[in-house]
mmCIF file of C-alpha atoms in Angstrom:
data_model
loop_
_atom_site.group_PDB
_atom_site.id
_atom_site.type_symbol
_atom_site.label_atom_id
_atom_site.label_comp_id
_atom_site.label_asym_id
_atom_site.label_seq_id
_atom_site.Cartn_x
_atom_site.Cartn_y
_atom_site.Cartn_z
ATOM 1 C CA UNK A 12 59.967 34.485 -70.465
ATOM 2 C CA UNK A 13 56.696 33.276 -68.979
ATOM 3 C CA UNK A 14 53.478 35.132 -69.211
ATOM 4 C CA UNK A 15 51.426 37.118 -66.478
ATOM 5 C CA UNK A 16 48.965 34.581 -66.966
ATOM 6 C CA UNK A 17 51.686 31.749 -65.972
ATOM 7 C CA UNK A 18 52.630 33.555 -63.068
ATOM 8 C CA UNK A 19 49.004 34.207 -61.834
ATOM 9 C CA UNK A 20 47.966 30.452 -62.343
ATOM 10 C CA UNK A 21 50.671 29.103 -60.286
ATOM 11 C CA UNK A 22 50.335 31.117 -57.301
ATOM 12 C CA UNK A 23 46.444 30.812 -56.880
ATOM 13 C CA UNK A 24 45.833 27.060 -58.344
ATOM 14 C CA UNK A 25 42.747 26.706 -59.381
ATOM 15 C CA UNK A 26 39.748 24.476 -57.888
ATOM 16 C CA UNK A 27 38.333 21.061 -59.616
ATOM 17 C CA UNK A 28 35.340 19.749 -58.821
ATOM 18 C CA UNK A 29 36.226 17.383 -56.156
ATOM 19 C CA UNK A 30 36.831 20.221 -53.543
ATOM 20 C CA UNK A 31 33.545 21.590 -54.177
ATOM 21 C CA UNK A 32 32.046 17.783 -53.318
ATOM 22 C CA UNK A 33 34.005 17.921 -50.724
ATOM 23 C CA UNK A 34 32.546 21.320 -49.297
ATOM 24 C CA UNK A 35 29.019 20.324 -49.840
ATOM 25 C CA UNK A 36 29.692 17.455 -48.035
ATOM 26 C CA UNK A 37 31.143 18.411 -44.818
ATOM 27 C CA UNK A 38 29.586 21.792 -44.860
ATOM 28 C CA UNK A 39 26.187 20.497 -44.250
ATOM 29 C CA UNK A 40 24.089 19.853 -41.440
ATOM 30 C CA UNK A 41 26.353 18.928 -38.346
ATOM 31 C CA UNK A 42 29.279 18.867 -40.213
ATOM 32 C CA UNK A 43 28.569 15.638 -42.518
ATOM 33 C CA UNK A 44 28.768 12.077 -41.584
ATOM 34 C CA UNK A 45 31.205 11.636 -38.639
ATOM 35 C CA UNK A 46 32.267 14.861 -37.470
ATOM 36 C CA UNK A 47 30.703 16.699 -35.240
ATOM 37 C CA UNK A 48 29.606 20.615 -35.624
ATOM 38 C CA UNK A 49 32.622 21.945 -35.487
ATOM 39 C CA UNK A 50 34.470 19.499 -38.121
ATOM 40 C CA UNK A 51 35.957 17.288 -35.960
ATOM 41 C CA UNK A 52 35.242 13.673 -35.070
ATOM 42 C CA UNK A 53 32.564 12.329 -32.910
ATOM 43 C CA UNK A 54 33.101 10.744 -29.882
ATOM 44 C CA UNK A 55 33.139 6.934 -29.711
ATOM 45 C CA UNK A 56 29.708 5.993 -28.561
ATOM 46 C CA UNK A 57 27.929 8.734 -29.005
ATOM 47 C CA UNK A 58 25.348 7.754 -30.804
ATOM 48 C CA UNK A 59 23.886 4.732 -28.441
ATOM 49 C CA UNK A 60 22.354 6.566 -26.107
ATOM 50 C CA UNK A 61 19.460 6.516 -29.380
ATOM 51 C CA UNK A 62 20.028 2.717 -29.916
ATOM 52 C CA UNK A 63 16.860 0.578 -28.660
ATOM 53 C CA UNK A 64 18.068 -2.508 -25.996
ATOM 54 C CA UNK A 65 17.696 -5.793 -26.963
ATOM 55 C CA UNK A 66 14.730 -6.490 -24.824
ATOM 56 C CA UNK A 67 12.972 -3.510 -26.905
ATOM 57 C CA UNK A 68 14.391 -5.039 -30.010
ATOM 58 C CA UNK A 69 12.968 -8.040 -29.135
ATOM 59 C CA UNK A 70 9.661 -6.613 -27.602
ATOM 60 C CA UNK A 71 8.635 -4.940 -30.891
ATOM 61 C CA UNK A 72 9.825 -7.501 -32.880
ATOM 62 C CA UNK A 73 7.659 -10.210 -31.649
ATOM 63 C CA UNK A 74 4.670 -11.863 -33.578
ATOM 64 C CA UNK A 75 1.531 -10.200 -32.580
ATOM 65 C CA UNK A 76 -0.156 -13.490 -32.588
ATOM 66 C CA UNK A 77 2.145 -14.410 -30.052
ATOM 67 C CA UNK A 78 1.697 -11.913 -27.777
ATOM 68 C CA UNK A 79 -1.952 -12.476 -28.319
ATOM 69 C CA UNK A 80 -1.657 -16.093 -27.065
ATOM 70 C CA UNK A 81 0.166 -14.453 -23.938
ATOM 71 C CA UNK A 82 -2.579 -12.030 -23.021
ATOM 72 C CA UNK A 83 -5.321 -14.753 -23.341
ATOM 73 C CA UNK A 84 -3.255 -17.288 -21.218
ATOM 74 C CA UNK A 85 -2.642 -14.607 -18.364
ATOM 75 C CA UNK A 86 -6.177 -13.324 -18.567
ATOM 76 C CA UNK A 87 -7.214 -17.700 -18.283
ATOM 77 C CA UNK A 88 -4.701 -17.503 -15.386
ATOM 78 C CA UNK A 89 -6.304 -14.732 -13.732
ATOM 79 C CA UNK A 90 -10.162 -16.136 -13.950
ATOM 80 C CA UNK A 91 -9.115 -19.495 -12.571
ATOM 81 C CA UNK A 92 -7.503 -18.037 -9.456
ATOM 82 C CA UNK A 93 -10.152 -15.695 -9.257
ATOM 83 C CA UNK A 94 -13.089 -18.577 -8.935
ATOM 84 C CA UNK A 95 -10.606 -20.630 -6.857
ATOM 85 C CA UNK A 96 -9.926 -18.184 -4.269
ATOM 86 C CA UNK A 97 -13.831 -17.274 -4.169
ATOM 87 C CA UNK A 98 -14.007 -21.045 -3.472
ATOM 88 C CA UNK A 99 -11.407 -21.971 -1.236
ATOM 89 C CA UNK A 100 -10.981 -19.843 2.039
ATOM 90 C CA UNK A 101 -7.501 -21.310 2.864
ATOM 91 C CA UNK A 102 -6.392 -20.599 -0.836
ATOM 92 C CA UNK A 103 -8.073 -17.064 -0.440
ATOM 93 C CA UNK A 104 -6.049 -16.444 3.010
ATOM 94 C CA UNK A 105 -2.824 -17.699 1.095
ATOM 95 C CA UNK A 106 -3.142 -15.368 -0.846
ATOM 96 C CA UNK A 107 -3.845 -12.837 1.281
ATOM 97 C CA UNK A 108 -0.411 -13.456 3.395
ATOM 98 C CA UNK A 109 1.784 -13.204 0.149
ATOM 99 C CA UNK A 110 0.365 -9.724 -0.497
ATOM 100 C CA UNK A 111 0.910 -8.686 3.209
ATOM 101 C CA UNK A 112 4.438 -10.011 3.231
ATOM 102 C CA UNK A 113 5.138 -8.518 -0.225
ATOM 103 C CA UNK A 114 3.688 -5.255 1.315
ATOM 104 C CA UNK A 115 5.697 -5.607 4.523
ATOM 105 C CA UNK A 116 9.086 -6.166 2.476
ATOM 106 C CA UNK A 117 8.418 -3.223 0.145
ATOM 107 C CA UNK A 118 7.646 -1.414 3.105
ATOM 108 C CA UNK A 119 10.791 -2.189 4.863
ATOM 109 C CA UNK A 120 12.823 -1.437 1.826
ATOM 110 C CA UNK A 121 11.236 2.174 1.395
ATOM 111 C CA UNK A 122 12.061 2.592 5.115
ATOM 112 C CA UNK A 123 15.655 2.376 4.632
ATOM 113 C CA UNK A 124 17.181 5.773 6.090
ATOM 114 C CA UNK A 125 14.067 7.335 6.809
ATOM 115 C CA UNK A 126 13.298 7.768 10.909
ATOM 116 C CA UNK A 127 11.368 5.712 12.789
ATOM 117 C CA UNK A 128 7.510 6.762 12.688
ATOM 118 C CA UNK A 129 5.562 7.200 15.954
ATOM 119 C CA UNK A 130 3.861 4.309 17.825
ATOM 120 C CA UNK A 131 0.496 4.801 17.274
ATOM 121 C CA UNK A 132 -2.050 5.902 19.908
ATOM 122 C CA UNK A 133 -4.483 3.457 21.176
ATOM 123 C CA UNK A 134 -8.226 4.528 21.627
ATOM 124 C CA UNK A 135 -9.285 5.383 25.056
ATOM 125 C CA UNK A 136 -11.563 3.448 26.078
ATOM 126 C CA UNK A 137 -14.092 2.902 29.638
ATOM 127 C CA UNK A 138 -13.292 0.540 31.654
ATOM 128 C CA UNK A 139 -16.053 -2.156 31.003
ATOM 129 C CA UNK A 140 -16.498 -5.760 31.371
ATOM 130 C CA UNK A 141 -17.336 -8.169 28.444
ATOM 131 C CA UNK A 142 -21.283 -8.395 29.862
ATOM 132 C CA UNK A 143 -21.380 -4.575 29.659
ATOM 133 C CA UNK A 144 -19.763 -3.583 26.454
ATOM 134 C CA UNK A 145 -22.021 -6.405 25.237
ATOM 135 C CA UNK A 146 -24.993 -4.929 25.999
ATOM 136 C CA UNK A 147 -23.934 -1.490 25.461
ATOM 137 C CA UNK A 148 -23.237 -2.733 21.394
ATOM 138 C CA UNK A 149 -26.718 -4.438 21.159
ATOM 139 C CA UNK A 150 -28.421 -1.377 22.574
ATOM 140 C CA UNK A 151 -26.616 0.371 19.988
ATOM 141 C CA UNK A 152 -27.316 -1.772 17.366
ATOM 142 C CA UNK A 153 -30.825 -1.486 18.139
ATOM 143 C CA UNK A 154 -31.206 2.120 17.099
ATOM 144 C CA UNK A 155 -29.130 2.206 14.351
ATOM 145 C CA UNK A 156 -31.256 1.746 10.374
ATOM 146 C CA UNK A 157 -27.946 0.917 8.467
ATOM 147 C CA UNK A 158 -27.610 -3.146 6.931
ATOM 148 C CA UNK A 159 -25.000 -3.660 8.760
ATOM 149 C CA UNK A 160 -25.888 -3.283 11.970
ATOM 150 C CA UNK A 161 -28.892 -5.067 10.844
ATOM 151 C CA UNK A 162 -26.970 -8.114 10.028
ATOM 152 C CA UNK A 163 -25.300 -7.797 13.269
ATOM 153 C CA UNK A 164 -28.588 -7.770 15.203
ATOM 154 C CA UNK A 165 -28.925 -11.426 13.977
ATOM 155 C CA UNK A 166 -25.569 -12.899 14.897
ATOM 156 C CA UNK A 167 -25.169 -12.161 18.987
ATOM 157 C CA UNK A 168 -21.779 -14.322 18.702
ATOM 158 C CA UNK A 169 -20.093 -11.468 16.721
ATOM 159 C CA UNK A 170 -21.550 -9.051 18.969
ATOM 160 C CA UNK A 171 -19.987 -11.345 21.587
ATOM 161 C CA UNK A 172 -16.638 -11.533 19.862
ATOM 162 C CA UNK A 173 -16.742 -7.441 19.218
ATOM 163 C CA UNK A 174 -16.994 -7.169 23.196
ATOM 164 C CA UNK A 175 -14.151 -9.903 24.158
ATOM 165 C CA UNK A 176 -12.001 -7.980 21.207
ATOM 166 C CA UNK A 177 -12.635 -4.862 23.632
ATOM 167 C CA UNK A 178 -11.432 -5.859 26.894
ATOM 168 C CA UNK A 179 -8.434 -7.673 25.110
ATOM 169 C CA UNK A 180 -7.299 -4.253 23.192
ATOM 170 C CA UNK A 181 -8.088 -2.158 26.704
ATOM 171 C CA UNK A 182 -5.651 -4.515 28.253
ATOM 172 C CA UNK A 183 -2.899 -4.271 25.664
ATOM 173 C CA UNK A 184 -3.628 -0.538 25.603
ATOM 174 C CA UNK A 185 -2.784 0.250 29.078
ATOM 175 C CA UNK A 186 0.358 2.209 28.067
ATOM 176 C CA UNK A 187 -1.373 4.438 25.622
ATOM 177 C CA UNK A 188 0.079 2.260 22.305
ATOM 178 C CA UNK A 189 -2.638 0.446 20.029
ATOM 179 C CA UNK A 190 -1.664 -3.187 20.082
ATOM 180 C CA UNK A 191 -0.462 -5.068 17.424
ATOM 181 C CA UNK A 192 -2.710 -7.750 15.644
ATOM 182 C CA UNK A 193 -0.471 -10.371 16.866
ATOM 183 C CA UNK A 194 -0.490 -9.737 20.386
ATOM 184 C CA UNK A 195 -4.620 -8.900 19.683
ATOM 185 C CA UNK A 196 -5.041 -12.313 18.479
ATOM 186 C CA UNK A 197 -2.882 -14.289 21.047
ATOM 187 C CA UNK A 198 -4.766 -12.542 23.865
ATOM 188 C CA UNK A 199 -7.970 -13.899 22.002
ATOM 189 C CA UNK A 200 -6.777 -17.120 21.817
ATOM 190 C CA UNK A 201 -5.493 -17.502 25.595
ATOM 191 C CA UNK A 202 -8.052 -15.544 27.163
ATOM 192 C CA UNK A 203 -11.044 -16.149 25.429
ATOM 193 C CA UNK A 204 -10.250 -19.282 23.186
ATOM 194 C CA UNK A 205 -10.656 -17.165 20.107
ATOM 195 C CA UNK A 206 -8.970 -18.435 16.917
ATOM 196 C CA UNK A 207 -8.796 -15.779 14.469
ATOM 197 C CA UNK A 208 -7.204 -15.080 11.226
ATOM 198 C CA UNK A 209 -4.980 -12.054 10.466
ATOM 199 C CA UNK A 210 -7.301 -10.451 8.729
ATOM 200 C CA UNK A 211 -9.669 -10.989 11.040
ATOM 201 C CA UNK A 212 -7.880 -9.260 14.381
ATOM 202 C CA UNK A 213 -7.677 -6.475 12.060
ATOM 203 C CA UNK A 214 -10.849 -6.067 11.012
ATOM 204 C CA UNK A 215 -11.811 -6.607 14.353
ATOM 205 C CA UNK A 216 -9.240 -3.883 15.973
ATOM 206 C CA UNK A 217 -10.878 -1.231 13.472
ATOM 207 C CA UNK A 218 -14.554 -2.081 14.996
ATOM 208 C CA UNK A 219 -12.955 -1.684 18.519
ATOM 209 C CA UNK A 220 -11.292 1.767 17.906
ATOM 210 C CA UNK A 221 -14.390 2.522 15.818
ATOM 211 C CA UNK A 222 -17.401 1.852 18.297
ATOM 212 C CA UNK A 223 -15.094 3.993 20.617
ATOM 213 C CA UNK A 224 -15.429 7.135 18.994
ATOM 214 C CA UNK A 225 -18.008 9.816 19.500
ATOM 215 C CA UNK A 226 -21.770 8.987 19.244
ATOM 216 C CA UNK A 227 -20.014 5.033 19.764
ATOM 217 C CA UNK A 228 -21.529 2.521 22.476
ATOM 218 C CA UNK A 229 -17.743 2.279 23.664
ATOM 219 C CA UNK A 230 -16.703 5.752 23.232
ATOM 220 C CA UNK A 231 -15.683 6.913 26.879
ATOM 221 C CA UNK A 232 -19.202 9.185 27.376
ATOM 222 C CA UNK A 233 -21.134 6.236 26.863
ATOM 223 C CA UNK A 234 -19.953 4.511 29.694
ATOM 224 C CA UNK A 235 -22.058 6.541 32.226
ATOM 225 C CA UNK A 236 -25.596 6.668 32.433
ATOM 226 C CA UNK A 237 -25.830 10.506 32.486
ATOM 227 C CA UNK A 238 -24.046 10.330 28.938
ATOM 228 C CA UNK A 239 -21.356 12.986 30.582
ATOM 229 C CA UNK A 240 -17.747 12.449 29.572
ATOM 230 C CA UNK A 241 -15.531 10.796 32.511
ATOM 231 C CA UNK A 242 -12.200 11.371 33.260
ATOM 232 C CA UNK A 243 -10.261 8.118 34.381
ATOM 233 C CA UNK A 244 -6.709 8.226 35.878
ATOM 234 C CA UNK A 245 -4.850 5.881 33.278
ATOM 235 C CA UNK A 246 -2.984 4.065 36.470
ATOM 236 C CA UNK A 247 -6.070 3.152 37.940
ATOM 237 C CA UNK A 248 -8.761 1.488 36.603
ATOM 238 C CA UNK A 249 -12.600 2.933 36.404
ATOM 239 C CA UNK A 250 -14.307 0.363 38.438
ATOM 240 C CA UNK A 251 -16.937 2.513 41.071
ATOM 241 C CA UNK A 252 -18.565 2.806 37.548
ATOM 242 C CA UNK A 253 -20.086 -0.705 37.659
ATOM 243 C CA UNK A 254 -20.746 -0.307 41.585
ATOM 244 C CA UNK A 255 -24.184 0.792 42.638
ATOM 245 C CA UNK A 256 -24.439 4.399 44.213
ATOM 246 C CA UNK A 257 -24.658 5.264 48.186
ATOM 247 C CA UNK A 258 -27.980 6.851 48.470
ATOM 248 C CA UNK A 259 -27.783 10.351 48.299
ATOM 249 C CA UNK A 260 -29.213 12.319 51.871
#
């Protein structure tokens, strides 16, 4: 007849020490090796988010002498285009028309979906001739201390090519829209035999719009001799301006 001791053992086997391994194992911090916090398996791939690419791999892998010899050659690079493009104007505008079409295509790509931005306005400006928004600069120029209209006081063909500039953006700008630099620079050419580069017509559209604002020689007060503003019908142009004055009774 077996004992009580018999009877207890073999309903409630007892534990070895492999199942408390086992416990410490997969009781620990998120559930052991290959399970996930709840005791079950992980998901395949769920640990590569946290795996580095093999560009990185390679990128911090790489002999620091190497990447040494890559920062001097690009820095090299970098001087010698620096010295040739202070040297060599048609290298410099080369240069200059890669970064304006690289702007002009990142541009375009950033306009994708996005509406159409308003034409810009063109500056109003009095009707004038080339003679008279000559002189109306140089008088200018006269009175004014800063360097640079110091340095233009000494070259009366940019002062010349400021006040051909003008009459060509007034035409463009009868409808009220500032004129492109292309169409700024063909009137130039076909008007006044003016070759100029891109950067030029731009530089010389800013001087236009800028001697045309308030306290300007070409800003639309300016035009008349008793410095009062004038009102001109945009359909018509301002010309009893430059005609002399019937006597007054």
């Amino acid at each position: 007849m077996p004992r009580e001791q018999d009877r207890a053992d073999a309903r409630f086997p007892a534990m070895d020490d492999s199942d408390h391994q086992d416990d410490g194992q997969n009781g620990g911090k998120d559930g052991g090796l290959g399970e996930s916090r709840d005791g079950g398996p992980l998901p395949a791939g769920a640990d590569q988010a946290h795996r580095l690419t093999a560009d990185e791999l390679a990128f911090l892998l790489r002999d620091p002498m190497l990447r040494a010899r890559e920062a001097e050659r690009a820095a090299k690079s970098n001087r010698s285009r620096t010295e040739r493009r202070a040297a060599d104007p048609a290298y410099a505008e080369r240069l200059r028309a890669g970064d304006r079409e690289r702007q002009r295509r990142r541009r375009l790509r950033d306009s994708i979906g996005r509406p159409e931005p308003p034409e810009p306005v063109a500056a109003d400006l009095p009707d004038l001739t080339v003679a008279r928004a000559e002189a109306l600069l140089a008088d200018h120029l006269d009175g004014n201390p800063s360097a640079q209209a110091a340095q233009l006081r000494g070259r009366p063909d940019r002062i010349r090519l400021y006040a051909e500039a003008f009459v060509a953006y007034r035409v463009l700008s009868t409808g009220g829209v500032r004129p492109t630099r292309g169409a700024l620079a063909a009137l130039l050419k076909s008007r006044f035999g003016r070759t100029v580069t891109p950067s030029q017509v731009q530089k010389l559209r800013d001087h236009v719009e800028g001697f045309a604002m308030a306290g300007g020689p070409w800003a639309m007060e300016a035009s008349h001799p008793s410095g009062i503003a004038r009102t001109r019908n945009p359909r018509k142009a301002d010309t009893d301006s430059h005609a002399p004055r019937p006597p007054r009774p």
